[in-house]
Amino acid sequence: MQYIFHEITQFLLLFWLVLSRTTLIDQDARTNQQTLTETSRVLLKSMSYIENNSLPAQRVR
């Protein structure tokens, strides 16, 4: 009886560890995607600003 209880406890602990780790990986991926989206948005705004405010002679064709 004690052996079965031990096995069930071990299984539940392992299951919880795997579940919590995949949740963390998912959150990390979401955070990274958000950061990439923000970075690209800022980069596009900067490029647009530079293009719109540069003199015609300075523009790269």
Backbone as a ProteinNet text record, in pm:
[ID]
protein_1_A
[PRIMARY]
MQYIFHEITQFLLLFWLVLSRTTLIDQDARTNQQTLTETSRVLLKSMSYIENNSLPAQRVR
[TERTIARY]
83.1	0	86.8	189.3	278.6	354.2	388.5	459.6	372.9	245.9	153	136.8	123.5	112.8	237.5	354.1	481.2	486.2	443.5	443.9	349.4	231.7	133.7	187.8	246.7	304.5	416.4	501.8	612.8	559.6	458.4	399.5	338.9	264.4	201.8	305.5	413.3	520.8	585.6	614	673.1	578.3	451.2	349.8	342.8	343.4	339	462.7	580.9	704.6	700.5	657.5	649.1	548.3	434.7	330.3	376.9	440.9	486.9	598.5	683.9	793.8	738.9	642.1	586.1	513	450.2	383.6	486.2	599.9	705.8	762.2	783.4	835.7	737	608	504.6	504.5	518.3	521.8	645.2	760.3	883.6	867.3	807.7	788.2	697.4	591.4	499.2	569.7	650.9	725.2	824.2	896.2	992.2	922.8	807.1	732.8	687.4	640.6	598.5	715.1	830.9	950.6	990.9	987.7	1021.8	925.1	797.3	696.4	719.8	744.9	770.7	896.9	1002	1128.7	1110.6	1041.5	1022.5	934	836.3	750.3	831.9	916.9	1001.7	1099	1156.3	1250.8	1182.9	1063.2	990.1	955.4	914.1	884.2	1008.7	1122.3	1248.3	1288.7	1278.8	1315.7	1224.9	1097	1000.5	1030.7	1062.2	1094.9	1219	1322.9	1447.3	1421	1344.4	1315	1235.1	1139.5	1053.7	1122.4	1222.9	1286	1426.7	1469.8	1602.9	1590.5	1696.6	1698.2	1707.7	1653.3	1655.1	1796	1896.1	2033	2089.9	2036.2	2089.1	2019.3	1910.1	1834.5	1912.9	1908.5	1973	1870	1910.6	1815.8	1814.4
-121	0	126.4	125.1	240.2	258.6	145.9	150.2	217	181	238.9	388.9	425.5	567	643.4	581.6	642.3	661.3	558.9	566.1	675.9	683.8	785.8	925	942	1071.1	1110.5	1014.6	1040.2	1080.5	1008.7	1039.6	1179.9	1214.7	1346.6	1458.3	1435.2	1533.6	1554.6	1445	1452.9	1523.8	1487.5	1549.5	1700.4	1739.3	1881.7	1955.3	1892.8	1954.6	1978.1	1877.8	1890.1	1997.9	1996.9	2095.1	2237.2	2257.2	2391.9	2437.2	2346.4	2382.4	2422.7	2349.2	2385	2518.3	2546.1	2675.2	2787.5	2766.9	2867.8	2890.2	2781.7	2793.5	2872.1	2843.2	2913.3	3062.3	3096.3	3237.3	3306.2	3237.7	3293.7	3321.7	3227.3	3243.9	3363.1	3377.4	3488.8	3621.5	3626.1	3747.4	3782.3	3682.2	3705.9	3758	3701.3	3745.8	3890.2	3924.2	4061.3	4157.8	4119.2	4203.5	4224.1	4117.2	4128.1	4219.8	4207.3	4291.6	4437.8	4466.3	4604.2	4659.4	4579.1	4622.6	4653.8	4566.9	4591.8	4713.5	4735.9	4853.5	4981.8	4984.7	5101.5	5122.5	5014.2	5022.9	5078.7	5031.5	5082.1	5229.6	5270.2	5411.8	5497.3	5449.3	5523.2	5537.1	5427.9	5431.3	5526	5521.8	5609.9	5755.7	5783.1	5919.9	5970.1	5887.1	5925.9	5951.2	5863.4	5877.3	6004.1	6034.6	6151.8	6282.9	6279.9	6403.6	6425.9	6341.2	6362.9	6448.5	6519.1	6602.6	6512.2	6556	6472.2	6427.7	6512.8	6478.2	6368.1	6355.3	6255.8	6120.5	6115.8	5990.6	5885.9	5765.1	5653.6	5594.3	5576.7	5524.4	5373.7
0	0	0	84.1	92.5	-39.5	-104.1	-231.8	-339.1	-344.4	-442.5	-417.1	-292	-255.6	-300.5	-279	-319	-471	-545.6	-692.1	-742.9	-685.2	-725.1	-695	-577.7	-539.6	-634.9	-667.9	-759.7	-898	-945.5	-1075.5	-1076.1	-972.3	-964.8	-959.1	-885.8	-877.3	-1014.4	-1082.9	-1216.6	-1313.4	-1307.1	-1392.6	-1367.2	-1240.5	-1204.4	-1255.4	-1242.5	-1290.5	-1441.4	-1515.3	-1661.8	-1699.3	-1634	-1663.1	-1633.1	-1520.2	-1484.6	-1577.9	-1620.4	-1711.1	-1848.2	-1900.6	-2031.6	-2023.6	-1910.9	-1892.7	-1894.6	-1827.6	-1826.5	-1965.7	-2039.9	-2176.6	-2261.9	-2246	-2322.1	-2289.2	-2161.3	-2120.5	-2176.2	-2173.6	-2229.7	-2378	-2449.5	-2593.7	-2621.6	-2541.7	-2560.2	-2533	-2427.4	-2392.9	-2502.9	-2553.8	-2661.8	-2786.5	-2818.7	-2936.7	-2919.3	-2799.8	-2770.5	-2785.7	-2732.8	-2741.4	-2886.1	-2964.8	-3107	-3180.1	-3150	-3213.6	-3178.9	-3051.8	-3009.1	-3075	-3079.5	-3138.9	-3286.4	-3358.7	-3502	-3525.4	-3439.3	-3453.1	-3435.4	-3333.1	-3307.5	-3423.1	-3473.3	-3584.6	-3709.3	-3738.6	-3855.5	-3840.6	-3721.4	-3697.6	-3715.5	-3664.3	-3676.8	-3822.9	-3897.8	-4039.4	-4116.4	-4085.6	-4151.1	-4119.7	-3993.8	-3952.5	-4025.9	-4030.3	-4098.1	-4246.2	-4308.6	-4451.7	-4479.7	-4395.4	-4417.7	-4384.1	-4298.2	-4253.6	-4308.2	-4400	-4457	-4583	-4613.8	-4733.9	-4856.8	-4970.9	-5091.5	-5132.1	-5111.7	-5150.2	-5060.6	-4939.3	-4846.2	-4858.2	-4930.6	-4941.8	-5018.8	-4971.1	-5041.3	-5135.4	-5258.4	-5359.3	-5360
[MASK]
+++++++++++++++++++++++++++++++++++++++++++++++++++++++++++++

